[in-house]
Amino acid sequence: MRSLPVFFMNCFLACCLAWASIAYALAEDAACEQTGATHIWISPLNPKTGEPVKIMAVSTDGPVTALALVDNQGRRTALQSHRRGGPPWSLLSELEEAGEGQYRIEASRDGKLSACHQFTASESNPQGRAKEWNLATEAFYSAWIEALFGAPPEENLSFTSLEPVLRNAGRNFLHNYLGLSEDNKLPLTPDCADLPYTLRAYFAWKVGLPVAFRACGRGSAKTPPRCGVPTIMTEFTRGISSQSSFTKFSRQLVNAVHSGSARTGLDDEVTDLYPVALNRETLWPGTVYADPYGHILVVAEWVPQTEDRPGMLLAVDAQPDNSVTRKRVWEGTLLFANTANAGPGFKVFRPLIQTAAGKWRVLANDELTDHPEFTAFSLEQDQLTPDDFYAKLAKLINPAGFDPIQAYEATLAALVEQIETRVTSVNNGEAYFRKNPRSVIPMPSGAAIFQTIGPWEDYSTPSRDMRLIIAISVLTGLPEKILRHPELFILGSQSPAQAKAQIEQHHAQRILEDSIRYTRSDGSTWELSVADVLARKPAFEMAYNPNDCAEIRWGAQPDTEEYITCRRHAPAEQRAKMTQYQTWFRETRRPVQ
């Protein structure tokens, strides 16, 4: 009988330990609520035993420095991770295989816990989705865009369309996020204006968020485009939607949006996008840039300036042939002008908030002036001249200033990249005519040459050639820019005039050293130095017609060895129209559509 007290004492201690474990677990659960500036996301949404799990920690108040995994036995493992961005900052990692059981992921900064997330790997593990736009989901969207188009900055990143990007599980954090193999054979081939909308809608579909778009006009010579009431898609918030449901919506979306959707007036609030301040804290990846002539880019990544390498701002765009390319942002790719018929500049999607069960509305400009969850509405860009705009953007990309030679080399590299992209575009047209040797692509009239449908849209290059003409002017105008904006350059003991002379001498040598190759009509290649391309700037005013042979499109002159292989010419009536429109290119002034 003397052993009974010991028995009861052991039971009491066991109960205490059990309650202590429960209390500790509850405390862990409470501590794991993600309410701070760092959030952890996993993919797929409901991990299965034996399958990989991707992890992304995203922070809005500073870098996350480490990720760790705690398994259901309490064992803690540091995870190898890849760091991106800032702001927002992100860390990405992956579990090659998740065993059955409960897991806890911890994100920390300099040894201090920033956020945690718990999940269970099993065959049945229903987790909730985000369901509302806020600072955390906007940061997740930004980090997702950055990872989607991530690659070393010197890499030429180009895809035939958006489809291979989204079907790449290594790039796309949300690949098979719903566990339905929903990315297999997903038909997504957006063009220029469709790209930002398609990316936003895809993300909303996966994460469970509402998304909106408006039908807009194209504006006039004196007024920017105006839009109607928003179409708000809420189906994604009500549960997991199938691929067919998203495909149906995406077709509705791309049939409605066009370049005018992004060129709306900066002070207009009946819009899908609104302007933001020109600073590093607001221009996150995913930000849209709308130029006044209709081209649209999506910010992909900021590459910080170092002692050995200039900074870069990288963006992606889609072309009429549906190709998607990442490129450097500079004056040759990012056109800014003060015009009465467009609101150009950096913009973000107007957010939606829930007002009642199943009811949503978009926020107005005054509500976005000082909202804690969303980027503030700003008319700063409306007050800038083009020269001031480019100077401020250059300072954001390279806050420590540019060595003049370094600045020249970066500009030259960007121009060569642009020329090489045009090589691909011209080659695409040549491939079309090899399959259709007797066809003639109809040429639209007037401003429609910049945007139409069918083979002309796929294979002509008027927009690209106008940007190339501008890019050539930017490179050759760099010496004068040093005089106008010496504050952007590290001149040392040099005067601006001395630096200008140095760059002019450097330019004369470098344009003879770099070159590109294009394919002539007979399949042979022809080499053009950058000096050749610069000298042919006037020829690019009438080189966009795919009915002309490649030699003409690269500015070859009759009675030359280069031209002798040309076998195809645009009809005389098309040449007459091109002569009429040549002024637009000479003045780099795209007409209103």
PDB file of C-alpha atoms in Angstrom, residues 143-247:
ATOM      1  CA  ALA A 143       8.594  38.161 -54.832  1.00  0.00           C
ATOM      2  CA  TRP A 144       6.854  35.645 -57.099  1.00  0.00           C
ATOM      3  CA  ILE A 145       7.439  37.877 -60.158  1.00  0.00           C
ATOM      4  CA  GLU A 146      11.093  38.328 -59.234  1.00  0.00           C
ATOM      5  CA  ALA A 147      11.643  34.570 -58.859  1.00  0.00           C
ATOM      6  CA  LEU A 148       9.666  33.818 -62.036  1.00  0.00           C
ATOM      7  CA  PHE A 149      12.057  35.846 -64.186  1.00  0.00           C
ATOM      8  CA  GLY A 150      15.162  35.404 -62.060  1.00  0.00           C
ATOM      9  CA  ALA A 151      18.520  34.722 -63.717  1.00  0.00           C
ATOM     10  CA  PRO A 152      22.024  36.207 -63.611  1.00  0.00           C
ATOM     11  CA  PRO A 153      21.740  39.813 -64.885  1.00  0.00           C
ATOM     12  CA  GLU A 154      24.128  39.189 -67.763  1.00  0.00           C
ATOM     13  CA  GLU A 155      22.008  36.278 -69.061  1.00  0.00           C
ATOM     14  CA  ASN A 156      19.847  36.868 -72.136  1.00  0.00           C
ATOM     15  CA  LEU A 157      16.494  35.628 -70.851  1.00  0.00           C
ATOM     16  CA  SER A 158      13.902  35.081 -73.570  1.00  0.00           C
ATOM     17  CA  PHE A 159      10.940  32.730 -74.041  1.00  0.00           C
ATOM     18  CA  THR A 160       8.674  31.915 -76.976  1.00  0.00           C
ATOM     19  CA  SER A 161       5.668  32.859 -74.796  1.00  0.00           C
ATOM     20  CA  LEU A 162       4.575  32.953 -71.164  1.00  0.00           C
ATOM     21  CA  GLU A 163       3.648  29.256 -71.270  1.00  0.00           C
ATOM     22  CA  PRO A 164       7.167  27.789 -70.829  1.00  0.00           C
ATOM     23  CA  VAL A 165       7.803  30.221 -67.969  1.00  0.00           C
ATOM     24  CA  LEU A 166       4.740  29.173 -65.976  1.00  0.00           C
ATOM     25  CA  ARG A 167       5.211  25.481 -66.758  1.00  0.00           C
ATOM     26  CA  ASN A 168       8.747  25.577 -65.368  1.00  0.00           C
ATOM     27  CA  ALA A 169       8.492  24.267 -61.799  1.00  0.00           C
ATOM     28  CA  GLY A 170      11.945  25.635 -61.006  1.00  0.00           C
ATOM     29  CA  ARG A 171      10.943  29.178 -61.929  1.00  0.00           C
ATOM     30  CA  ASN A 172       7.294  29.239 -61.005  1.00  0.00           C
ATOM     31  CA  PHE A 173       6.817  28.984 -57.238  1.00  0.00           C
ATOM     32  CA  LEU A 174       3.092  28.481 -57.856  1.00  0.00           C
ATOM     33  CA  HIS A 175       3.534  25.633 -60.329  1.00  0.00           C
ATOM     34  CA  ASN A 176       0.964  22.933 -59.439  1.00  0.00           C
ATOM     35  CA  TYR A 177       0.156  24.990 -56.336  1.00  0.00           C
ATOM     36  CA  LEU A 178      -3.430  23.673 -56.280  1.00  0.00           C
ATOM     37  CA  GLY A 179      -2.314  20.055 -56.683  1.00  0.00           C
ATOM     38  CA  LEU A 180      -4.459  19.535 -59.790  1.00  0.00           C
ATOM     39  CA  SER A 181      -1.660  19.415 -62.383  1.00  0.00           C
ATOM     40  CA  GLU A 182      -3.342  22.645 -63.421  1.00  0.00           C
ATOM     41  CA  ASP A 183      -0.326  24.056 -65.271  1.00  0.00           C
ATOM     42  CA  ASN A 184      -0.109  21.178 -67.748  1.00  0.00           C
ATOM     43  CA  LYS A 185      -1.060  22.447 -71.211  1.00  0.00           C
ATOM     44  CA  LEU A 186      -2.208  25.779 -69.760  1.00  0.00           C
ATOM     45  CA  PRO A 187      -2.793  28.032 -72.805  1.00  0.00           C
ATOM     46  CA  LEU A 188      -1.272  31.453 -72.032  1.00  0.00           C
ATOM     47  CA  THR A 189       0.174  33.554 -74.848  1.00  0.00           C
ATOM     48  CA  PRO A 190      -0.363  37.202 -73.842  1.00  0.00           C
ATOM     49  CA  ASP A 191       0.972  40.063 -75.903  1.00  0.00           C
ATOM     50  CA  CYS A 192       2.374  43.387 -74.679  1.00  0.00           C
ATOM     51  CA  ALA A 193      -0.732  44.844 -73.021  1.00  0.00           C
ATOM     52  CA  ASP A 194      -2.025  41.480 -71.794  1.00  0.00           C
ATOM     53  CA  LEU A 195       1.137  40.435 -69.935  1.00  0.00           C
ATOM     54  CA  PRO A 196       0.718  42.339 -66.624  1.00  0.00           C
ATOM     55  CA  TYR A 197      -2.988  41.480 -66.463  1.00  0.00           C
ATOM     56  CA  THR A 198      -2.316  37.800 -67.162  1.00  0.00           C
ATOM     57  CA  LEU A 199       0.382  37.595 -64.479  1.00  0.00           C
ATOM     58  CA  ARG A 200      -1.898  39.297 -61.948  1.00  0.00           C
ATOM     59  CA  ALA A 201      -4.867  37.058 -62.791  1.00  0.00           C
ATOM     60  CA  TYR A 202      -2.751  33.876 -62.664  1.00  0.00           C
ATOM     61  CA  PHE A 203      -1.457  34.798 -59.204  1.00  0.00           C
ATOM     62  CA  ALA A 204      -4.981  35.632 -57.990  1.00  0.00           C
ATOM     63  CA  TRP A 205      -6.274  32.291 -59.283  1.00  0.00           C
ATOM     64  CA  LYS A 206      -3.633  30.318 -57.444  1.00  0.00           C
ATOM     65  CA  VAL A 207      -3.661  32.219 -54.158  1.00  0.00           C
ATOM     66  CA  GLY A 208      -7.432  32.779 -53.966  1.00  0.00           C
ATOM     67  CA  LEU A 209      -7.806  36.511 -54.539  1.00  0.00           C
ATOM     68  CA  PRO A 210     -10.277  38.716 -56.402  1.00  0.00           C
ATOM     69  CA  VAL A 211      -9.146  40.402 -59.592  1.00  0.00           C
ATOM     70  CA  ALA A 212     -10.655  43.230 -61.648  1.00  0.00           C
ATOM     71  CA  PHE A 213     -10.373  44.794 -65.082  1.00  0.00           C
ATOM     72  CA  ARG A 214     -12.197  47.451 -67.095  1.00  0.00           C
ATOM     73  CA  ALA A 215     -13.120  47.997 -70.710  1.00  0.00           C
ATOM     74  CA  CYS A 216     -11.281  51.123 -71.859  1.00  0.00           C
ATOM     75  CA  GLY A 217     -11.164  53.320 -74.922  1.00  0.00           C
ATOM     76  CA  ARG A 218      -7.979  54.317 -76.720  1.00  0.00           C
ATOM     77  CA  GLY A 219      -8.172  58.068 -76.175  1.00  0.00           C
ATOM     78  CA  SER A 220      -7.750  60.812 -78.734  1.00  0.00           C
ATOM     79  CA  ALA A 221      -5.109  63.305 -79.802  1.00  0.00           C
ATOM     80  CA  LYS A 222      -5.970  65.486 -76.808  1.00  0.00           C
ATOM     81  CA  THR A 223      -7.286  63.122 -74.131  1.00  0.00           C
ATOM     82  CA  PRO A 224      -6.000  59.882 -72.598  1.00  0.00           C
ATOM     83  CA  PRO A 225      -8.082  56.701 -72.658  1.00  0.00           C
ATOM     84  CA  ARG A 226     -11.142  56.497 -70.405  1.00  0.00           C
ATOM     85  CA  CYS A 227     -12.492  53.323 -68.820  1.00  0.00           C
ATOM     86  CA  GLY A 228     -15.847  51.985 -67.665  1.00  0.00           C
ATOM     87  CA  VAL A 229     -16.984  50.204 -64.514  1.00  0.00           C
ATOM     88  CA  PRO A 230     -14.820  47.313 -63.316  1.00  0.00           C
ATOM     89  CA  THR A 231     -15.593  43.677 -63.920  1.00  0.00           C
ATOM     90  CA  ILE A 232     -14.711  42.030 -60.602  1.00  0.00           C
ATOM     91  CA  MET A 233     -13.922  38.304 -60.620  1.00  0.00           C
ATOM     92  CA  THR A 234     -14.526  36.793 -57.159  1.00  0.00           C
ATOM     93  CA  GLU A 235     -14.783  33.099 -58.041  1.00  0.00           C
ATOM     94  CA  PHE A 236     -11.165  32.464 -57.053  1.00  0.00           C
ATOM     95  CA  THR A 237     -11.932  33.514 -53.448  1.00  0.00           C
ATOM     96  CA  ARG A 238     -14.668  30.910 -53.025  1.00  0.00           C
ATOM     97  CA  GLY A 239     -12.577  27.784 -53.350  1.00  0.00           C
ATOM     98  CA  ILE A 240     -10.123  26.105 -55.664  1.00  0.00           C
ATOM     99  CA  SER A 241     -10.966  26.819 -59.299  1.00  0.00           C
ATOM    100  CA  SER A 242     -10.158  24.502 -62.179  1.00  0.00           C
ATOM    101  CA  GLN A 243      -7.807  25.218 -65.067  1.00  0.00           C
ATOM    102  CA  SER A 244     -10.793  25.505 -67.416  1.00  0.00           C
ATOM    103  CA  SER A 245     -12.349  28.168 -65.181  1.00  0.00           C
ATOM    104  CA  PHE A 246      -9.156  30.231 -65.200  1.00  0.00           C
ATOM    105  CA  THR A 247      -8.680  29.728 -68.944  1.00  0.00           C
TER     106      THR A 247
END
